């Protein structure tokens, strides 16, 4: 089964999605399941994992409603107030939602040291017993902090989003590459090949420019801990859905059939228990 491990839905509102700036006019509209169905059919994708784009509990409920109504949505990575005393109550409320696979917080928007916070770490410690993963959304400058964070939770399954957003636009690879290698030594971390084109120049990136970053994560994590993700519809500011899927397939084409299958769906199916 081919799985897109990372995409978003939204009913566009300029206040709720204020991060969609003037450079991203192309995605200032609604993106809903009927739109994604067309894209995955074109790209030969069987199922998807929907990831939160708003930091409110209602976002999780909304994504789960879509998952209930659309069989191709195999799992949801939602948002809950992880650092709040009310987290356990929220987890109890959603305990019967079998398509809720994990949680994510937009750490890239937080101040340095956020991942060292006691309240947030207390909340993360609640997730493994609930069978929930945690998606790590950071900028490359937050990797050292992330390594410390992961080390506090050795039994928690972590998924690194967008290869930690390296500075592709300026072709910088260090210290990102060294930190990625160190993070990948933690066997409880997997990594999504996603969100890369939007870290380059939207209009002037190239496949060759991305290759060193792709090679670095493949070398660090191996095929068994990488998963394909589109980051649709955000990716549309720089490339098409099928074009990104085809690029990833070209990159992994020298690998064995089993290794390719892991990246294109097997890892996501295993890690998210789809």
mmCIF file of C-alpha atoms in Angstrom:
data_model
loop_
_atom_site.group_PDB
_atom_site.id
_atom_site.type_symbol
_atom_site.label_atom_id
_atom_site.label_comp_id
_atom_site.label_asym_id
_atom_site.label_seq_id
_atom_site.Cartn_x
_atom_site.Cartn_y
_atom_site.Cartn_z
ATOM 1 C CA UNK A 1 0.000 0.000 0.000
ATOM 2 C CA UNK A 2 1.395 3.385 -1.029
ATOM 3 C CA UNK A 3 0.907 5.935 1.756
ATOM 4 C CA UNK A 4 1.297 9.694 1.744
ATOM 5 C CA UNK A 5 2.361 10.146 5.366
ATOM 6 C CA UNK A 6 1.932 13.919 5.510
ATOM 7 C CA UNK A 7 -0.694 16.260 4.121
ATOM 8 C CA UNK A 8 -3.154 18.882 5.384
ATOM 9 C CA UNK A 9 -6.760 19.957 4.882
ATOM 10 C CA UNK A 10 -8.211 23.377 5.534
ATOM 11 C CA UNK A 11 -11.224 25.574 4.992
ATOM 12 C CA UNK A 12 -9.218 28.690 4.356
ATOM 13 C CA UNK A 13 -9.555 31.612 6.720
ATOM 14 C CA UNK A 14 -6.893 34.361 6.691
ATOM 15 C CA UNK A 15 -6.919 34.658 10.481
ATOM 16 C CA UNK A 16 -6.737 30.946 11.303
ATOM 17 C CA UNK A 17 -4.074 30.371 8.650
ATOM 18 C CA UNK A 18 -2.069 33.548 9.043
ATOM 19 C CA UNK A 19 1.165 31.683 8.243
ATOM 20 C CA UNK A 20 0.024 31.441 4.616
ATOM 21 C CA UNK A 21 1.722 34.659 3.533
ATOM 22 C CA UNK A 22 1.674 36.662 0.306
ATOM 23 C CA UNK A 23 4.235 34.341 -1.296
ATOM 24 C CA UNK A 24 1.695 31.544 -0.926
ATOM 25 C CA UNK A 25 -1.322 33.096 -2.658
ATOM 26 C CA UNK A 26 -1.768 29.888 -4.631
ATOM 27 C CA UNK A 27 -2.931 28.022 -1.521
ATOM 28 C CA UNK A 28 -5.214 30.707 -0.085
ATOM 29 C CA UNK A 29 -8.303 28.612 -0.732
ATOM 30 C CA UNK A 30 -10.032 25.504 0.587
ATOM 31 C CA UNK A 31 -8.315 22.127 0.315
ATOM 32 C CA UNK A 32 -10.615 19.256 1.246
ATOM 33 C CA UNK A 33 -10.837 15.467 0.808
ATOM 34 C CA UNK A 34 -12.454 15.647 -2.619
ATOM 35 C CA UNK A 35 -9.492 17.697 -3.847
ATOM 36 C CA UNK A 36 -6.926 15.297 -2.443
ATOM 37 C CA UNK A 37 -8.687 12.247 -3.857
ATOM 38 C CA UNK A 38 -8.004 13.514 -7.383
ATOM 39 C CA UNK A 39 -4.318 14.025 -6.571
ATOM 40 C CA UNK A 40 -3.675 10.637 -4.989
ATOM 41 C CA UNK A 41 -5.469 8.818 -7.803
ATOM 42 C CA UNK A 42 -3.216 10.570 -10.310
ATOM 43 C CA UNK A 43 -0.066 9.760 -8.339
ATOM 44 C CA UNK A 44 -0.805 6.117 -7.524
ATOM 45 C CA UNK A 45 -1.217 6.694 -3.791
ATOM 46 C CA UNK A 46 -3.588 4.410 -1.864
ATOM 47 C CA UNK A 47 -3.990 6.193 1.462
ATOM 48 C CA UNK A 48 -2.935 9.217 3.483
ATOM 49 C CA UNK A 49 -2.163 10.459 6.981
ATOM 50 C CA UNK A 50 -3.830 13.809 7.728
ATOM 51 C CA UNK A 51 -1.765 16.186 9.883
ATOM 52 C CA UNK A 52 -2.993 19.153 11.913
ATOM 53 C CA UNK A 53 -2.584 22.671 10.555
ATOM 54 C CA UNK A 54 -4.272 24.558 13.431
ATOM 55 C CA UNK A 55 -3.345 24.393 17.111
ATOM 56 C CA UNK A 56 -6.807 23.854 18.542
ATOM 57 C CA UNK A 57 -8.487 20.641 19.714
ATOM 58 C CA UNK A 58 -11.289 21.272 17.228
ATOM 59 C CA UNK A 59 -8.787 20.681 14.438
ATOM 60 C CA UNK A 60 -8.324 17.109 15.642
ATOM 61 C CA UNK A 61 -12.073 16.524 15.781
ATOM 62 C CA UNK A 62 -12.491 17.984 12.276
ATOM 63 C CA UNK A 63 -9.772 15.765 10.807
ATOM 64 C CA UNK A 64 -11.259 12.695 12.481
ATOM 65 C CA UNK A 65 -14.640 13.518 10.951
ATOM 66 C CA UNK A 66 -13.026 13.581 7.507
ATOM 67 C CA UNK A 67 -11.280 10.286 8.259
ATOM 68 C CA UNK A 68 -14.578 8.687 9.243
ATOM 69 C CA UNK A 69 -16.174 9.807 5.986
ATOM 70 C CA UNK A 70 -13.260 8.989 3.646
ATOM 71 C CA UNK A 71 -11.693 5.541 3.712
ATOM 72 C CA UNK A 72 -8.509 6.694 1.977
ATOM 73 C CA UNK A 73 -7.657 8.726 5.091
ATOM 74 C CA UNK A 74 -5.933 5.995 7.081
ATOM 75 C CA UNK A 75 -4.794 8.030 10.076
ATOM 76 C CA UNK A 76 -4.771 11.434 11.754
ATOM 77 C CA UNK A 77 -1.968 13.296 13.518
ATOM 78 C CA UNK A 78 -3.880 15.843 15.550
ATOM 79 C CA UNK A 79 -3.232 18.599 18.046
ATOM 80 C CA UNK A 80 -4.067 18.590 21.747
ATOM 81 C CA UNK A 81 -2.811 20.848 24.577
ATOM 82 C CA UNK A 82 0.181 18.673 25.419
ATOM 83 C CA UNK A 83 1.537 20.994 28.118
ATOM 84 C CA UNK A 84 -1.861 21.410 29.793
ATOM 85 C CA UNK A 85 -3.198 19.731 32.921
ATOM 86 C CA UNK A 86 -6.236 18.915 30.800
ATOM 87 C CA UNK A 87 -4.356 16.627 28.422
ATOM 88 C CA UNK A 88 -5.420 13.369 30.084
ATOM 89 C CA UNK A 89 -9.084 14.368 29.880
ATOM 90 C CA UNK A 90 -8.695 15.127 26.174
ATOM 91 C CA UNK A 91 -6.941 11.815 25.585
ATOM 92 C CA UNK A 92 -9.731 10.015 27.439
ATOM 93 C CA UNK A 93 -12.324 11.794 25.303
ATOM 94 C CA UNK A 94 -10.657 10.589 22.124
ATOM 95 C CA UNK A 95 -9.681 7.119 23.334
ATOM 96 C CA UNK A 96 -12.197 5.400 21.055
ATOM 97 C CA UNK A 97 -10.966 7.168 17.912
ATOM 98 C CA UNK A 98 -9.035 4.397 16.187
ATOM 99 C CA UNK A 99 -7.810 6.670 13.396
ATOM 100 C CA UNK A 100 -6.094 9.047 15.814
ATOM 101 C CA UNK A 101 -2.487 7.914 15.461
ATOM 102 C CA UNK A 102 -0.457 10.735 16.952
ATOM 103 C CA UNK A 103 -0.100 14.372 17.942
ATOM 104 C CA UNK A 104 1.936 17.325 16.729
ATOM 105 C CA UNK A 105 2.792 20.778 18.029
ATOM 106 C CA UNK A 106 4.250 23.530 15.838
ATOM 107 C CA UNK A 107 7.536 23.722 17.723
ATOM 108 C CA UNK A 108 9.163 25.633 14.861
ATOM 109 C CA UNK A 109 7.133 28.630 16.016
ATOM 110 C CA UNK A 110 8.260 28.401 19.642
ATOM 111 C CA UNK A 111 11.179 30.081 21.406
ATOM 112 C CA UNK A 112 14.477 28.291 21.944
ATOM 113 C CA UNK A 113 14.249 25.850 24.836
ATOM 114 C CA UNK A 114 10.590 24.972 24.338
ATOM 115 C CA UNK A 115 11.349 21.254 24.059
ATOM 116 C CA UNK A 116 13.147 21.413 27.406
ATOM 117 C CA UNK A 117 10.008 22.605 29.195
ATOM 118 C CA UNK A 118 8.791 20.434 32.074
ATOM 119 C CA UNK A 119 5.076 20.699 31.282
ATOM 120 C CA UNK A 120 5.516 19.769 27.630
ATOM 121 C CA UNK A 121 7.740 16.815 28.496
ATOM 122 C CA UNK A 122 5.223 15.638 31.089
ATOM 123 C CA UNK A 123 2.557 15.609 28.396
ATOM 124 C CA UNK A 124 4.761 13.737 25.942
ATOM 125 C CA UNK A 125 5.343 11.075 28.604
ATOM 126 C CA UNK A 126 1.603 10.306 28.485
ATOM 127 C CA UNK A 127 1.520 9.391 24.798
ATOM 128 C CA UNK A 128 3.337 6.057 24.560
ATOM 129 C CA UNK A 129 0.927 4.293 26.920
ATOM 130 C CA UNK A 130 -1.911 5.523 24.700
ATOM 131 C CA UNK A 131 -0.235 4.108 21.602
ATOM 132 C CA UNK A 132 0.229 7.572 20.107
ATOM 133 C CA UNK A 133 3.170 8.839 18.097
ATOM 134 C CA UNK A 134 4.547 12.378 18.170
ATOM 135 C CA UNK A 135 5.490 14.334 15.034
ATOM 136 C CA UNK A 136 8.427 16.710 15.498
ATOM 137 C CA UNK A 137 8.045 19.923 13.466
ATOM 138 C CA UNK A 138 11.173 22.052 13.826
ATOM 139 C CA UNK A 139 13.662 24.184 11.963
ATOM 140 C CA UNK A 140 17.192 22.832 11.541
ATOM 141 C CA UNK A 141 18.471 25.213 14.219
ATOM 142 C CA UNK A 142 16.366 23.308 16.780
ATOM 143 C CA UNK A 143 17.963 19.914 16.167
ATOM 144 C CA UNK A 144 20.296 19.948 19.167
ATOM 145 C CA UNK A 145 17.366 20.742 21.440
ATOM 146 C CA UNK A 146 15.391 17.974 19.740
ATOM 147 C CA UNK A 147 18.093 15.389 20.416
ATOM 148 C CA UNK A 148 17.955 16.215 24.130
ATOM 149 C CA UNK A 149 14.158 16.000 23.988
ATOM 150 C CA UNK A 150 14.100 12.596 22.307
ATOM 151 C CA UNK A 151 16.604 11.227 24.814
ATOM 152 C CA UNK A 152 14.136 11.925 27.641
ATOM 153 C CA UNK A 153 11.548 9.632 26.023
ATOM 154 C CA UNK A 154 13.236 6.417 24.834
ATOM 155 C CA UNK A 155 9.969 4.465 24.530
ATOM 156 C CA UNK A 156 8.103 7.149 22.590
ATOM 157 C CA UNK A 157 7.772 6.838 18.803
ATOM 158 C CA UNK A 158 8.870 10.087 17.136
ATOM 159 C CA UNK A 159 8.512 11.136 13.502
ATOM 160 C CA UNK A 160 10.666 13.985 12.208
ATOM 161 C CA UNK A 161 8.748 16.158 9.749
ATOM 162 C CA UNK A 162 10.248 17.682 6.597
ATOM 163 C CA UNK A 163 13.780 16.400 7.328
ATOM 164 C CA UNK A 164 14.003 19.191 9.960
ATOM 165 C CA UNK A 165 13.763 21.970 7.365
ATOM 166 C CA UNK A 166 17.386 22.443 6.313
ATOM 167 C CA UNK A 167 18.500 25.669 4.632
ATOM 168 C CA UNK A 168 18.092 24.320 1.104
ATOM 169 C CA UNK A 169 17.568 27.748 -0.412
ATOM 170 C CA UNK A 170 21.156 28.698 0.420
ATOM 171 C CA UNK A 171 22.537 25.167 -0.071
ATOM 172 C CA UNK A 172 23.756 24.910 3.532
ATOM 173 C CA UNK A 173 24.251 21.359 4.787
ATOM 174 C CA UNK A 174 26.125 21.790 8.049
ATOM 175 C CA UNK A 175 25.502 21.586 10.922
ATOM 176 C CA UNK A 176 22.155 20.125 9.759
ATOM 177 C CA UNK A 177 23.721 16.951 8.365
ATOM 178 C CA UNK A 178 25.766 16.217 11.486
ATOM 179 C CA UNK A 179 22.771 16.744 13.747
ATOM 180 C CA UNK A 180 20.588 14.532 11.537
ATOM 181 C CA UNK A 181 23.136 11.726 11.806
ATOM 182 C CA UNK A 182 23.179 12.072 15.580
ATOM 183 C CA UNK A 183 19.380 12.144 15.860
ATOM 184 C CA UNK A 184 19.079 9.099 13.609
ATOM 185 C CA UNK A 185 21.129 7.063 16.092
ATOM 186 C CA UNK A 186 17.928 6.987 18.187
ATOM 187 C CA UNK A 187 16.017 3.980 16.880
ATOM 188 C CA UNK A 188 12.681 5.405 18.046
ATOM 189 C CA UNK A 189 12.887 8.219 15.477
ATOM 190 C CA UNK A 190 11.702 7.966 11.874
ATOM 191 C CA UNK A 191 11.808 10.718 9.263
ATOM 192 C CA UNK A 192 9.474 12.016 6.578
ATOM 193 C CA UNK A 193 10.777 12.879 3.124
ATOM 194 C CA UNK A 194 8.451 15.837 2.797
ATOM 195 C CA UNK A 195 8.301 19.619 2.846
ATOM 196 C CA UNK A 196 11.633 20.062 1.093
ATOM 197 C CA UNK A 197 10.696 22.094 -1.964
ATOM 198 C CA UNK A 198 9.298 24.841 0.240
ATOM 199 C CA UNK A 199 12.645 25.168 2.026
ATOM 200 C CA UNK A 200 14.213 25.981 -1.344
ATOM 201 C CA UNK A 201 13.383 28.882 -3.665
ATOM 202 C CA UNK A 202 9.764 28.207 -4.661
ATOM 203 C CA UNK A 203 10.407 29.090 -8.307
ATOM 204 C CA UNK A 204 14.051 28.172 -8.914
ATOM 205 C CA UNK A 205 14.746 24.914 -7.068
ATOM 206 C CA UNK A 206 16.037 21.802 -8.808
ATOM 207 C CA UNK A 207 16.057 18.078 -8.230
ATOM 208 C CA UNK A 208 19.861 18.193 -8.146
ATOM 209 C CA UNK A 209 19.727 20.791 -5.367
ATOM 210 C CA UNK A 210 17.624 18.455 -3.201
ATOM 211 C CA UNK A 211 19.696 15.335 -3.819
ATOM 212 C CA UNK A 212 22.414 15.905 -1.158
ATOM 213 C CA UNK A 213 19.721 16.365 1.494
ATOM 214 C CA UNK A 214 17.862 13.261 0.342
ATOM 215 C CA UNK A 215 21.102 11.279 0.350
ATOM 216 C CA UNK A 216 21.904 12.490 3.854
ATOM 217 C CA UNK A 217 18.630 11.301 5.379
ATOM 218 C CA UNK A 218 18.765 8.008 3.503
ATOM 219 C CA UNK A 219 22.296 7.445 4.791
ATOM 220 C CA UNK A 220 21.315 8.423 8.341
ATOM 221 C CA UNK A 221 17.963 6.687 8.755
ATOM 222 C CA UNK A 222 18.086 3.936 6.147
ATOM 223 C CA UNK A 223 15.100 2.915 4.058
ATOM 224 C CA UNK A 224 13.418 1.270 7.044
ATOM 225 C CA UNK A 225 12.965 4.559 8.908
ATOM 226 C CA UNK A 226 12.002 6.908 6.088
ATOM 227 C CA UNK A 227 8.519 7.645 4.804
ATOM 228 C CA UNK A 228 7.198 9.546 1.810
ATOM 229 C CA UNK A 229 5.016 12.572 2.471
ATOM 230 C CA UNK A 230 3.659 15.179 0.069
ATOM 231 C CA UNK A 231 3.045 18.129 2.390
ATOM 232 C CA UNK A 232 0.084 18.876 0.103
ATOM 233 C CA UNK A 233 -1.280 21.481 -0.341
ATOM 234 C CA UNK A 234 1.699 23.498 0.943
ATOM 235 C CA UNK A 235 3.886 21.837 -1.703
ATOM 236 C CA UNK A 236 1.781 23.418 -4.449
ATOM 237 C CA UNK A 237 3.568 26.750 -4.072
ATOM 238 C CA UNK A 238 6.640 25.050 -5.555
ATOM 239 C CA UNK A 239 5.569 21.825 -7.296
ATOM 240 C CA UNK A 240 2.634 19.556 -8.080
ATOM 241 C CA UNK A 241 1.516 16.569 -6.015
ATOM 242 C CA UNK A 242 2.369 13.983 -8.658
ATOM 243 C CA UNK A 243 5.611 15.768 -9.526
ATOM 244 C CA UNK A 244 6.829 15.446 -5.925
ATOM 245 C CA UNK A 245 5.810 11.794 -5.713
ATOM 246 C CA UNK A 246 7.628 11.104 -8.983
ATOM 247 C CA UNK A 247 10.758 12.882 -7.724
ATOM 248 C CA UNK A 248 10.875 10.723 -4.607
ATOM 249 C CA UNK A 249 10.318 7.588 -6.670
ATOM 250 C CA UNK A 250 13.188 8.536 -8.981
ATOM 251 C CA UNK A 251 15.481 9.122 -6.029
ATOM 252 C CA UNK A 252 14.764 5.741 -4.455
ATOM 253 C CA UNK A 253 14.685 3.794 -7.744
ATOM 254 C CA UNK A 254 18.215 2.325 -7.257
ATOM 255 C CA UNK A 255 17.077 0.701 -3.999
ATOM 256 C CA UNK A 256 15.647 -2.796 -3.742
ATOM 257 C CA UNK A 257 11.934 -3.355 -4.254
ATOM 258 C CA UNK A 258 11.505 -3.931 -0.527
ATOM 259 C CA UNK A 259 13.363 -0.761 0.396
ATOM 260 C CA UNK A 260 11.289 1.292 -2.021
ATOM 261 C CA UNK A 261 8.088 -0.222 -0.631
ATOM 262 C CA UNK A 262 9.144 0.709 2.910
ATOM 263 C CA UNK A 263 9.686 4.361 2.015
ATOM 264 C CA UNK A 264 6.523 4.601 -0.081
ATOM 265 C CA UNK A 265 4.226 3.135 2.541
ATOM 266 C CA UNK A 266 5.595 0.306 4.626
ATOM 267 C CA UNK A 267 7.292 2.488 7.224
ATOM 268 C CA UNK A 268 4.240 4.725 7.611
ATOM 269 C CA UNK A 269 1.949 1.710 7.919
ATOM 270 C CA UNK A 270 4.149 0.220 10.633
ATOM 271 C CA UNK A 271 4.907 3.374 12.618
ATOM 272 C CA UNK A 272 1.384 4.782 12.531
ATOM 273 C CA UNK A 273 -0.243 1.313 12.789
ATOM 274 C CA UNK A 274 -2.472 2.031 9.799
#
